[in-house]
Coordinates of C-alpha atoms in Angstrom, one line a residue:
Chain A
M242 CA 0.0 -0.2 -0.1
K243 CA 2.3 2.8 -1.5
K244 CA 0.6 5.0 -3.4
F245 CA -3.1 6.6 -2.7
A246 CA -5.4 8.2 -5.0
V247 CA -8.4 10.6 -3.7
V248 CA -11.0 10.8 -6.1
G249 CA -13.5 13.9 -5.0
A250 CA -11.7 16.4 -3.3
G251 CA -14.3 17.8 -1.1
A252 CA -13.7 18.5 2.8
V253 CA -13.9 14.7 3.6
G254 CA -11.4 13.9 0.7
C255 CA -9.0 16.9 1.6
Y256 CA -9.2 16.5 5.1
Y257 CA -8.3 12.5 5.5
G258 CA -6.1 12.3 2.6
A259 CA -4.1 15.5 3.9
K260 CA -3.7 13.7 7.0
L261 CA -2.5 10.8 5.5
A262 CA 0.1 12.7 3.4
Q263 CA 1.2 14.7 6.3
S264 CA 2.3 11.6 8.1
G265 CA 4.4 10.4 5.1
R266 CA 1.8 8.6 2.9
D267 CA 2.2 9.1 -1.0
V268 CA -0.9 10.6 -1.6
H269 CA -2.3 11.9 -5.0
F270 CA -5.3 14.0 -4.8
L271 CA -8.0 14.5 -8.3
M272 CA -8.9 18.1 -8.0
R273 CA -11.5 20.4 -9.9
S274 CA -12.3 23.9 -8.9
D275 CA -9.5 24.2 -6.4
L276 CA -6.9 22.6 -8.6
D277 CA -4.6 25.7 -9.2
A278 CA -5.0 26.9 -5.7
V279 CA -4.0 24.2 -4.3
R280 CA -1.0 23.6 -6.8
R281 CA 0.1 27.3 -5.7
K282 CA -0.9 27.3 -1.9
G283 CA -1.0 23.6 -0.8
L284 CA -3.8 22.7 1.4
R285 CA -4.5 24.2 5.3
I286 CA -6.3 22.3 7.3
R287 CA -7.6 24.2 10.4
S288 CA -8.3 22.3 13.5
K289 CA -8.4 22.6 17.2
D290 CA -6.1 19.2 17.0
G291 CA -3.6 22.0 15.6
D292 CA -3.5 23.5 12.2
F293 CA -1.3 22.2 9.8
H294 CA -0.7 23.2 6.4
L295 CA 1.0 20.6 3.6
R296 CA 3.0 22.9 1.1
R297 CA 3.8 20.3 -1.5
V298 CA 0.6 18.4 -2.4
N299 CA 0.0 15.9 -5.3
A300 CA -2.8 17.8 -7.5
Y301 CA -4.3 16.4 -10.6
G302 CA -6.6 17.6 -12.9
S303 CA -7.4 14.1 -14.2
T304 CA -7.0 10.2 -12.7
N305 CA -5.0 9.4 -16.0
E306 CA -2.2 11.6 -15.0
I307 CA -2.5 9.8 -11.3
G308 CA -2.1 6.5 -12.8
A309 CA -2.1 3.0 -10.7
S310 CA -2.8 3.5 -7.1
D311 CA -3.1 1.0 -4.1
V312 CA -5.5 2.9 -2.5
V313 CA -8.0 4.4 -3.8
L314 CA -10.2 6.7 -1.4
I315 CA -13.7 7.6 -2.8
A316 CA -15.3 10.9 -1.4
L317 CA -17.4 12.4 -4.4
K318 CA -20.4 13.3 -3.2
T319 CA -23.1 10.6 -4.3
T320 CA -25.1 12.6 -6.7
G321 CA -21.8 12.5 -8.9
N322 CA -21.6 8.6 -8.7
S323 CA -21.6 8.2 -12.3
A324 CA -18.4 9.8 -12.7
L325 CA -16.8 7.4 -11.0
E326 CA -17.1 5.3 -14.2
K327 CA -14.7 6.7 -16.3
L328 CA -12.8 8.5 -13.5
I329 CA -12.0 4.8 -12.1
P330 CA -10.5 2.8 -14.7
P331 CA -6.9 4.9 -14.5
L332 CA -6.3 4.1 -11.6
L333 CA -6.8 0.6 -11.3
H334 CA -4.0 -2.6 -11.4
E335 CA -5.0 -5.7 -10.4
Q336 CA -4.8 -5.5 -6.7
T337 CA -5.9 -1.8 -6.6
I338 CA -8.7 -1.2 -3.7
L339 CA -11.6 1.1 -3.8
V340 CA -12.5 2.7 -0.6
T341 CA -15.8 4.5 -1.0
L342 CA -16.1 7.1 2.0
Q343 CA -19.4 8.2 0.7
N344 CA -22.7 8.8 2.4
G345 CA -25.8 6.2 2.6
L346 CA -26.7 2.9 0.5
G347 CA -25.7 1.7 -2.6
N348 CA -22.2 3.2 -3.1
E349 CA -20.0 -0.3 -2.2
E350 CA -22.9 -2.2 -5.1
F351 CA -22.1 0.6 -7.7
L352 CA -18.4 -0.1 -7.2
A353 CA -18.7 -4.0 -6.8
E354 CA -20.6 -3.9 -10.3
R355 CA -18.7 -1.9 -12.4
F356 CA -15.3 -3.0 -11.3
G357 CA -15.4 -6.1 -9.0
A358 CA -16.7 -6.3 -5.7
Q359 CA -12.9 -8.1 -4.1
R360 CA -11.8 -4.5 -4.8
V361 CA -14.4 -2.9 -2.5
L362 CA -14.4 -1.7 0.9
G363 CA -16.1 1.1 2.5
G364 CA -15.7 3.7 5.3
L365 CA -17.9 5.5 7.7
C366 CA -16.8 9.4 8.7
F367 CA -17.8 10.8 11.9
V368 CA -16.5 14.3 11.1
C369 CA -17.6 17.5 11.2
L370 CA -15.5 19.4 8.3
N371 CA -16.2 22.1 6.1
R372 CA -14.5 23.3 2.9
I373 CA -14.0 27.5 3.9
A374 CA -12.1 28.4 0.9
H375 CA -10.0 26.9 -2.2
G376 CA -7.6 24.6 -0.5
V377 CA -8.8 25.5 3.0
I378 CA -10.6 22.9 5.5
E379 CA -12.2 23.5 8.6
H380 CA -12.3 20.8 11.0
Y381 CA -15.0 21.6 13.9
G382 CA -14.7 17.8 15.9
H383 CA -14.4 13.9 15.9
G384 CA -12.7 12.0 13.2
T385 CA -13.8 8.8 13.5
L386 CA -13.7 6.5 10.6
S387 CA -15.2 3.1 10.3
I388 CA -13.4 0.8 7.6
G389 CA -14.6 -2.4 6.7
E390 CA -14.6 -5.0 3.8
F391 CA -17.9 -5.2 1.8
N392 CA -20.0 -7.9 2.6
R393 CA -16.6 -10.0 3.6
P394 CA -15.1 -10.3 7.2
P395 CA -11.7 -8.1 7.6
R396 CA -8.5 -9.1 5.9
A397 CA -4.5 -8.4 6.4
R398 CA -5.7 -5.5 3.9
T399 CA -8.2 -4.1 5.9
R400 CA -6.4 -4.0 8.8
E401 CA -3.4 -2.2 7.0
I402 CA -5.6 0.7 5.8
V403 CA -7.2 1.1 9.4
D404 CA -3.3 1.3 10.4
A405 CA -2.1 4.2 8.1
F406 CA -5.3 6.2 9.0
C407 CA -4.5 5.1 12.8
E408 CA -0.5 6.3 12.0
A409 CA -2.0 9.5 10.1
G410 CA -3.5 10.6 13.4
I411 CA -7.0 10.0 12.6
D412 CA -9.5 7.7 15.2
A413 CA -9.9 4.5 12.6
K414 CA -11.3 1.4 13.9
L415 CA -11.9 -1.7 11.8
V416 CA -15.8 -3.1 11.6
R417 CA -17.0 -6.6 10.7
N418 CA -20.2 -5.8 9.1
L419 CA -19.7 -2.5 7.0
I420 CA -23.5 -2.4 6.0
T421 CA -24.8 -3.1 9.4
E422 CA -22.8 -0.1 10.4
R423 CA -24.2 1.9 7.3
W424 CA -27.9 0.9 8.2
R425 CA -27.2 2.2 12.3
K426 CA -25.9 5.6 10.5
L427 CA -29.1 5.9 8.7
V428 CA -31.0 5.3 11.8
W429 CA -30.0 9.1 12.1
N430 CA -29.4 10.4 8.8
I431 CA -33.0 9.2 7.5
P432 CA -35.1 11.3 9.9
F433 CA -32.6 14.0 10.7
N434 CA -31.5 14.8 6.9
G435 CA -35.0 14.2 6.2
L436 CA -36.7 16.5 8.4
G437 CA -34.0 19.1 7.7
I438 CA -35.3 19.4 4.3
A439 CA -39.3 18.5 4.6
A440 CA -39.6 20.3 7.7
R441 CA -37.1 22.5 7.2
A442 CA -36.1 22.2 10.8
N443 CA -32.9 21.6 12.3
V444 CA -32.1 19.0 15.1
A445 CA -33.0 20.9 18.3
E446 CA -36.7 22.2 15.9
V447 CA -37.3 18.2 15.3
L448 CA -36.7 17.5 19.3
A449 CA -38.8 20.4 20.5
D450 CA -41.7 20.0 18.4
E451 CA -44.3 17.2 19.3
R452 CA -45.2 15.8 16.2
L453 CA -42.0 16.2 14.6
H454 CA -40.0 14.1 17.5
K455 CA -42.3 11.4 17.3
L456 CA -42.1 11.3 13.8
A457 CA -38.3 11.0 14.2
R458 CA -38.7 8.2 16.3
D459 CA -41.6 6.3 14.1
L460 CA -38.8 7.0 11.0
M461 CA -35.8 5.4 13.0
R462 CA -38.4 2.3 13.9
E463 CA -39.0 1.8 10.3
T464 CA -35.3 2.0 9.6
I465 CA -34.3 -0.5 12.0
D466 CA -36.8 -3.1 10.8
A467 CA -36.0 -2.5 7.4
A468 CA -32.3 -3.6 8.4
G469 CA -33.4 -6.5 10.6
A470 CA -35.6 -7.8 7.3
L471 CA -32.6 -7.3 5.4
G472 CA -30.0 -9.2 7.9
H473 CA -28.6 -6.2 10.1
R474 CA -29.9 -6.4 13.5
I475 CA -29.9 -2.8 15.4
P476 CA -31.6 -3.0 19.0
L477 CA -34.7 -0.9 19.3
S478 CA -32.7 0.7 22.3
F479 CA -30.8 2.4 19.9
I480 CA -33.7 4.9 19.0
E481 CA -33.3 6.3 22.5
K482 CA -29.6 6.5 22.0
Q483 CA -29.7 8.2 18.9
I484 CA -32.3 11.2 20.5
E485 CA -30.0 11.2 23.7
R486 CA -26.9 11.7 21.5
S487 CA -28.8 14.8 19.4
W488 CA -29.8 16.9 22.1
P489 CA -26.2 18.1 22.9
M490 CA -26.3 19.3 19.2
G491 CA -28.7 21.9 19.5
P492 CA -29.4 23.9 16.4
Y493 CA -27.3 21.6 14.2
R494 CA -28.3 21.4 10.3
S495 CA -27.5 18.3 9.0
S496 CA -25.2 18.2 5.7
S497 CA -28.3 17.5 3.5
Q498 CA -30.3 20.4 5.2
I499 CA -27.1 23.1 4.3
D500 CA -26.9 21.2 0.5
F501 CA -30.6 22.0 0.1
D502 CA -30.7 25.8 2.1
E503 CA -27.9 26.5 -0.4
D504 CA -29.5 25.1 -3.7
R505 CA -26.4 22.4 -4.2
A506 CA -27.4 18.8 -5.0
V507 CA -28.9 16.5 -1.8
E508 CA -28.1 13.1 -2.1
V509 CA -31.5 11.9 -2.1
E510 CA -31.2 8.2 -3.3
S511 CA -28.0 7.0 -1.1
I512 CA -29.7 7.9 1.7
W513 CA -33.7 7.8 1.4
G514 CA -34.2 6.3 -1.9
E515 CA -31.5 3.2 -2.0
P516 CA -32.9 2.4 1.3
Y517 CA -36.4 2.7 0.5
R518 CA -36.0 0.5 -2.5
Q519 CA -34.0 -1.8 -0.2
A520 CA -36.8 -2.6 2.1
A521 CA -39.8 -3.1 -0.2
R522 CA -37.7 -5.3 -2.4
A523 CA -37.8 -7.4 1.6
G524 CA -41.8 -6.8 1.5
M525 CA -41.4 -4.4 4.6
S526 CA -44.0 -1.3 4.6
V527 CA -42.3 1.6 5.6
P528 CA -44.5 4.4 4.7
R529 CA -42.9 7.1 6.3
M530 CA -39.7 6.6 4.7
E531 CA -41.6 6.6 1.5
T532 CA -43.5 9.8 1.9
I533 CA -40.3 11.3 3.3
Y534 CA -38.0 9.9 0.1
A535 CA -41.3 11.3 -2.3
L536 CA -40.9 14.5 -0.5
I537 CA -37.7 15.3 -0.6
K538 CA -37.2 13.8 -4.3
G539 CA -40.2 16.0 -5.3
L540 CA -38.8 19.1 -3.3
T541 CA -34.7 18.6 -4.9
A542 CA -36.1 18.1 -8.6
K543 CA -38.1 21.0 -8.3
Q544 CA -35.2 23.3 -6.8
Q545 CA -32.7 21.8 -9.5
S546 CA -34.7 22.7 -12.3
G547 CA -35.9 25.7 -11.3
Chain B
M141 CA -86.1 31.7 7.6
K142 CA -86.6 35.5 7.2
K143 CA -83.2 36.6 8.6
F144 CA -80.1 35.6 7.5
A145 CA -76.7 36.8 9.0
V146 CA -73.5 36.0 7.7
V147 CA -70.5 35.5 10.0
G148 CA -67.1 35.3 8.0
A149 CA -67.7 37.8 4.8
G150 CA -64.5 36.2 3.1
A151 CA -65.0 35.0 -0.5
V152 CA -67.4 32.4 0.6
G153 CA -69.9 34.5 2.9
C154 CA -69.8 37.2 0.8
Y155 CA -71.0 35.4 -2.3
Y156 CA -73.4 33.1 -0.8
G157 CA -74.8 35.8 1.4
A158 CA -75.0 38.1 -1.8
K159 CA -76.9 35.8 -4.1
L160 CA -79.3 35.3 -1.1
A161 CA -80.0 39.0 -0.9
Q162 CA -80.2 39.6 -4.4
S163 CA -83.3 36.9 -4.3
G164 CA -84.6 39.1 -1.8
R165 CA -83.8 37.5 1.3
D166 CA -83.1 39.9 4.4
V167 CA -79.2 39.1 4.6
H168 CA -76.9 40.7 7.3
F169 CA -73.1 40.3 7.3
L170 CA -71.1 40.8 9.9
M171 CA -67.9 42.8 8.2
R172 CA -63.9 43.5 9.3
S173 CA -61.9 45.0 6.8
D174 CA -64.4 45.5 4.3
L175 CA -67.1 47.2 6.3
D176 CA -66.6 50.9 5.2
A177 CA -65.8 49.9 1.5
V178 CA -69.2 48.1 1.2
R179 CA -71.3 50.2 2.9
R180 CA -70.2 53.0 0.4
K181 CA -70.0 51.0 -2.5
G182 CA -71.8 47.8 -1.8
L183 CA -70.4 44.2 -3.0
R184 CA -69.7 43.3 -6.3
I185 CA -69.7 39.8 -7.6
R186 CA -67.9 39.4 -11.2
S187 CA -68.9 36.0 -12.5
K188 CA -69.3 33.9 -15.8
D189 CA -72.8 33.6 -14.6
G190 CA -73.1 37.3 -15.0
D191 CA -72.0 40.3 -12.8
F192 CA -73.9 41.7 -10.3
H193 CA -73.8 44.6 -8.1
L194 CA -75.6 44.7 -4.7
R195 CA -75.9 48.2 -3.9
R196 CA -77.6 48.3 -0.1
V197 CA -75.6 45.6 1.9
N198 CA -76.7 45.3 5.5
A199 CA -72.9 44.9 6.6
Y200 CA -71.9 45.5 10.5
G201 CA -69.0 45.5 12.4
S202 CA -70.3 43.4 15.8
T203 CA -72.7 40.8 15.8
N204 CA -74.8 42.6 18.8
E205 CA -75.6 45.2 15.8
I206 CA -77.4 42.2 13.7
G207 CA -78.9 40.8 16.4
A208 CA -81.3 37.7 16.7
S209 CA -81.5 35.8 13.6
D210 CA -83.1 32.8 12.0
V211 CA -80.1 31.4 9.7
V212 CA -76.7 31.9 10.5
L213 CA -74.0 30.8 7.6
I214 CA -70.3 30.3 9.2
A215 CA -68.1 31.4 6.3
L216 CA -65.1 32.0 8.8
K217 CA -61.7 30.6 8.4
T218 CA -61.4 27.8 10.5
T219 CA -58.2 29.0 12.4
G220 CA -60.3 31.8 13.9
N221 CA -63.0 29.5 15.6
S222 CA -62.4 30.3 18.8
A223 CA -63.9 33.9 17.9
L224 CA -67.3 32.1 17.2
E225 CA -67.7 31.9 21.4
K226 CA -68.2 35.5 21.1
L227 CA -69.5 36.4 18.0
I228 CA -72.9 33.9 17.9
P229 CA -74.4 34.3 21.1
P230 CA -76.3 38.0 20.2
L231 CA -77.5 36.2 16.7
L232 CA -79.1 33.3 18.6
H233 CA -83.4 32.6 19.5
E234 CA -84.7 29.4 20.4
Q235 CA -84.8 28.4 16.9
T236 CA -81.8 29.7 15.4
I237 CA -80.2 27.4 13.3
L238 CA -76.0 27.4 12.6
V239 CA -75.0 26.7 8.9
T240 CA -71.2 26.0 9.4
L241 CA -69.8 26.5 5.7
Q242 CA -66.3 25.8 6.7
N243 CA -63.5 23.3 5.7
G244 CA -62.9 20.1 6.6
L245 CA -63.5 18.1 10.1
G246 CA -64.5 19.2 13.7
N247 CA -66.2 22.5 12.8
E248 CA -69.7 21.5 13.4
E249 CA -68.9 19.4 16.6
F250 CA -67.4 22.9 17.9
L251 CA -70.7 24.7 17.4
A252 CA -72.8 21.6 18.7
E253 CA -70.9 21.7 21.9
R254 CA -70.9 25.2 22.7
F255 CA -74.7 26.3 21.2
G256 CA -76.5 22.6 21.2
A257 CA -76.1 20.2 18.5
Q258 CA -80.3 20.6 17.4
R259 CA -79.2 23.9 16.0
V260 CA -75.8 22.5 13.8
L261 CA -75.9 22.1 9.8
G262 CA -73.1 22.2 7.7
G263 CA -72.3 22.8 3.7
L264 CA -69.9 22.0 1.9
C265 CA -69.0 24.6 -1.0
F266 CA -67.5 23.5 -4.6
V267 CA -67.1 26.4 -5.5
C268 CA -64.1 28.6 -7.1
L269 CA -64.0 32.2 -6.0
N270 CA -61.3 34.8 -5.1
R271 CA -61.9 38.3 -3.0
I272 CA -59.9 40.9 -5.1
A273 CA -60.3 43.8 -3.7
H274 CA -62.7 44.9 -0.7
G275 CA -66.0 44.3 -1.5
V276 CA -65.7 42.4 -5.0
I277 CA -65.5 38.8 -5.4
E278 CA -64.5 37.0 -8.9
H279 CA -66.3 33.8 -9.3
Y280 CA -64.4 31.7 -11.4
G281 CA -67.2 28.4 -11.7
H282 CA -69.1 26.0 -9.9
G283 CA -71.2 26.8 -6.7
T284 CA -72.8 23.6 -5.9
L285 CA -73.5 23.6 -2.2
S286 CA -74.7 20.5 -0.1
I287 CA -76.5 21.1 2.9
G288 CA -77.3 18.2 5.6
E289 CA -78.1 18.2 9.1
F290 CA -75.4 17.4 11.9
N291 CA -75.6 13.2 12.2
R292 CA -79.4 13.6 12.0
P293 CA -81.4 12.9 8.8
P294 CA -82.9 15.6 6.8
R295 CA -86.1 17.8 8.6
A296 CA -88.6 20.1 6.8
R297 CA -85.8 23.1 7.7
T298 CA -83.0 21.1 5.7
R299 CA -85.2 21.3 2.8
E300 CA -86.8 24.9 3.5
I301 CA -82.7 25.9 3.3
V302 CA -81.7 24.5 0.1
D303 CA -84.7 25.9 -1.6
A304 CA -83.7 29.5 -0.4
F305 CA -80.1 28.7 -2.0
C306 CA -81.8 27.6 -5.0
E307 CA -84.3 30.2 -5.3
A308 CA -81.1 32.5 -5.2
G309 CA -79.7 30.6 -8.6
I310 CA -77.5 28.3 -6.2
D311 CA -76.9 24.9 -7.1
A312 CA -77.7 23.8 -3.9
K313 CA -78.7 20.3 -2.6
L314 CA -79.8 18.4 0.3
V315 CA -77.2 15.2 1.7
R316 CA -78.5 12.7 4.0
N317 CA -75.1 12.1 5.6
L318 CA -73.1 15.7 6.1
I319 CA -70.1 14.0 7.3
T320 CA -69.5 11.4 5.1
E321 CA -69.7 13.8 2.3
R322 CA -66.8 15.9 4.7
W323 CA -64.9 12.6 4.4
R324 CA -65.2 12.6 0.8
K325 CA -64.2 16.2 0.3
L326 CA -61.2 15.2 2.4
V327 CA -60.6 12.0 0.2
W328 CA -59.0 15.4 -2.1
N329 CA -57.8 17.8 -0.1
I330 CA -55.8 15.6 2.3
P331 CA -53.5 14.6 -0.2
F332 CA -53.6 17.7 -2.8
N333 CA -54.2 20.5 -0.5
G334 CA -51.2 18.8 1.9
L335 CA -48.8 18.3 -1.0
G336 CA -49.4 21.6 -2.0
I337 CA -47.5 22.5 1.1
A338 CA -45.1 19.5 1.6
A339 CA -43.9 19.3 -1.8
R340 CA -44.9 22.9 -3.1
A341 CA -46.3 21.0 -6.0
N342 CA -49.6 22.2 -7.6
V343 CA -51.8 19.7 -9.1
A344 CA -50.5 19.0 -12.4
E345 CA -47.3 18.6 -10.3
V346 CA -48.4 16.0 -7.9
L347 CA -49.9 13.9 -10.9
A348 CA -46.9 14.0 -13.3
D349 CA -44.5 12.9 -10.3
E350 CA -44.5 9.3 -9.9
R351 CA -43.6 8.9 -5.9
L352 CA -46.2 11.9 -5.6
H353 CA -48.8 10.7 -7.7
K354 CA -48.4 7.5 -5.6
L355 CA -48.5 9.5 -2.5
A356 CA -51.3 11.3 -3.4
R357 CA -53.2 7.9 -3.9
D358 CA -52.0 6.1 -1.3
L359 CA -53.1 9.1 1.6
M360 CA -56.6 8.4 -0.4
R361 CA -56.5 5.2 0.8
E362 CA -55.4 6.3 4.4
T363 CA -58.4 8.8 3.6
I364 CA -60.9 6.3 3.0
D365 CA -60.0 3.3 5.3
A366 CA -60.0 6.1 8.0
A367 CA -63.6 7.2 7.1
G368 CA -64.6 3.4 6.7
A369 CA -63.2 2.8 10.3
L370 CA -65.4 5.8 11.4
G371 CA -68.7 4.5 9.5
H372 CA -68.3 6.5 6.5
R373 CA -68.4 4.1 3.6
I374 CA -66.4 5.7 0.5
P375 CA -65.8 2.7 -2.2
L376 CA -61.9 2.4 -3.3
S377 CA -63.3 3.1 -6.7
F378 CA -63.2 6.8 -5.7
I379 CA -59.7 6.7 -5.6
E380 CA -59.6 6.6 -9.2
K381 CA -62.5 9.0 -9.8
Q382 CA -60.6 11.5 -8.2
I383 CA -57.6 11.1 -9.5
E384 CA -59.4 11.2 -12.9
R385 CA -61.4 15.0 -12.2
S386 CA -58.0 16.5 -11.3
W387 CA -56.1 15.8 -14.3
P388 CA -58.2 18.8 -16.1
M389 CA -57.5 21.0 -13.1
G390 CA -53.9 21.4 -14.3
P391 CA -51.6 23.8 -12.5
Y392 CA -54.2 24.5 -9.9
R393 CA -52.9 25.3 -6.5
S394 CA -55.2 24.7 -3.6
S395 CA -56.3 27.1 -1.3
S396 CA -54.0 25.7 2.0
Q397 CA -51.1 26.1 -1.0
I398 CA -52.0 29.7 -1.6
D399 CA -52.5 30.7 2.2
F400 CA -49.1 29.0 2.9
D401 CA -47.1 30.6 -0.3
E402 CA -49.0 34.1 0.9
D403 CA -48.3 33.5 4.8
R404 CA -51.6 33.3 5.6
A405 CA -52.7 30.9 8.3
V406 CA -53.3 27.3 6.9
E407 CA -56.7 25.2 8.3
V408 CA -54.3 22.8 9.6
E409 CA -56.7 21.1 11.9
S410 CA -59.5 20.8 9.9
I411 CA -57.9 19.3 7.1
W412 CA -55.1 17.0 8.4
G413 CA -55.3 17.7 12.3
E414 CA -58.9 16.6 12.9
P415 CA -59.0 13.5 10.7
Y416 CA -55.7 11.9 12.0
R417 CA -56.7 12.7 15.3
Q418 CA -60.5 10.8 14.9
A419 CA -58.7 8.0 12.8
A420 CA -56.0 7.2 15.9
R421 CA -59.4 7.1 17.7
A422 CA -60.5 4.5 15.8
G423 CA -57.4 2.8 16.2
M424 CA -56.6 3.1 12.8
S425 CA -53.0 3.6 11.5
V426 CA -52.7 6.4 9.2
P427 CA -48.6 7.0 8.7
R428 CA -48.9 8.9 5.5
M429 CA -51.5 11.2 6.9
E430 CA -49.7 11.5 9.9
T431 CA -46.5 12.3 8.7
I432 CA -48.0 15.0 6.4
Y433 CA -50.2 16.8 9.1
A434 CA -46.5 16.8 11.2
L435 CA -44.5 18.2 8.3
I436 CA -47.8 20.8 7.6
K437 CA -48.0 21.7 11.5
G438 CA -44.1 22.1 11.8
L439 CA -43.8 24.2 8.6
T440 CA -47.0 26.9 9.2
A441 CA -45.6 27.0 13.0
K442 CA -42.4 28.3 11.8
Q443 CA -43.7 30.2 8.8
Q444 CA -46.2 32.3 11.3
S445 CA -43.6 32.7 14.0
G446 CA -41.2 33.7 11.6

């Protein structure tokens, strides 16, 4: 695992890539709008863990220039997944592994179908980041990265990747059931990102409103039931834990709510569409999830067309 | 039935009241913002059925000035129902009947609890109206008025009221099961007024969007099931009829959507809250109706507070 490529150099890609590079790894970034600025001025990470400045960054405008790599970190927004069909092939050799750090469901499957399931790993990021200018990332807190194989137990390579992140100062850990972890994350994202758009309510507003609060819990219950029907067991006590960890967030807006508020593409399919379709295929009735999905799909389509 | 009072002189109250007055009935209007203009210039109805101008209108600023009446037509927006507690008593003699022309559920019950069930009738208006200036009402079309007793079969007085409207040129008819008719109207209003707010989608947009179209039908089904559990049988074939009559409406915005778009109070409780609560009390699961109610309640509360 000598050469790392980062595809999708938004806040997540830049942050984890820069941390790896700073620890001495050979990291190559595919960049678009930030390319010139980063080539001239490098990457700056502002963080309560300590600011740092990566002066010399391997930044490119195409994956052809990067060429074959050992590990590809994919941090593209899921609304742009179709671009991966052309972006990934130049990065592949026989053993290249693809680690999707993207949100929601369906991303591992997307990569597996096109590039072979044996290559695919996934990571869940629990981190608060914001790109505040070209090449400048603000890190507000957290940083846990949970990494696992796609539908397989961990292997030696999984451990190796986790170790690489740990050596870079990231709180990385290995998970045995990656997709179960994705469903656990959705138990929070489906209601809170969803009501951020459908009810225009931040976390504190959802919790304080009697009906929205109940709706959030009911959506969590539907998500847990759907996960269970698909073989991912999550205890119902997880609902109360999610509510409790939400109170301290206060008027926090989810990334989806911010995307919507700022007229940017919302990751509708990976957060609501794919979970709904998987639940429906498993014969589960998830009427609230289906309703929220229909509303958000309609609202975002209207926004993007207007 | 000599003396009519109209409480709530918006478009509906002015239109039906003016038609009755024009046919020679003794009609007295409670007015607020239109009072001065109507006293000076009368009421103008612009209609494809023929414009007319009611020059001398009995318009008052309080129900004390109107005094005891035989028939009180109530066309107040349901969000203002609490005002009826003070507005109605001055209009009552022993035989006064109260006819609520308001939207949704719960209005007959509200009047019955306060002024006695024996007085209460209700009417459903199928009419397109708009108040375009002080004392000026535009009538776009339709006008059917379905009138019935509250939880009782029709009586002689019911027929008398229907006849009064018919003599005034209104397409009025008598209904045997008023509350069943209210549920039938809600089969359309719950989804289409609801998605007008929650999805910002007009009738044509709901019909054209695969997921919103399905959601509209699913909401109709929940409404019909809830009505059935409460003893109001509506055949499932009614769903297809509602969809078919909606296509010709095109980009029609429901009154609730217009209210919401223009920052006016939305009749949330009578259209979604009361049907949801009645369904829940009857032990019915109506998850989509509950979700839409929670979202609209949250969205409108946020709007009115902001």
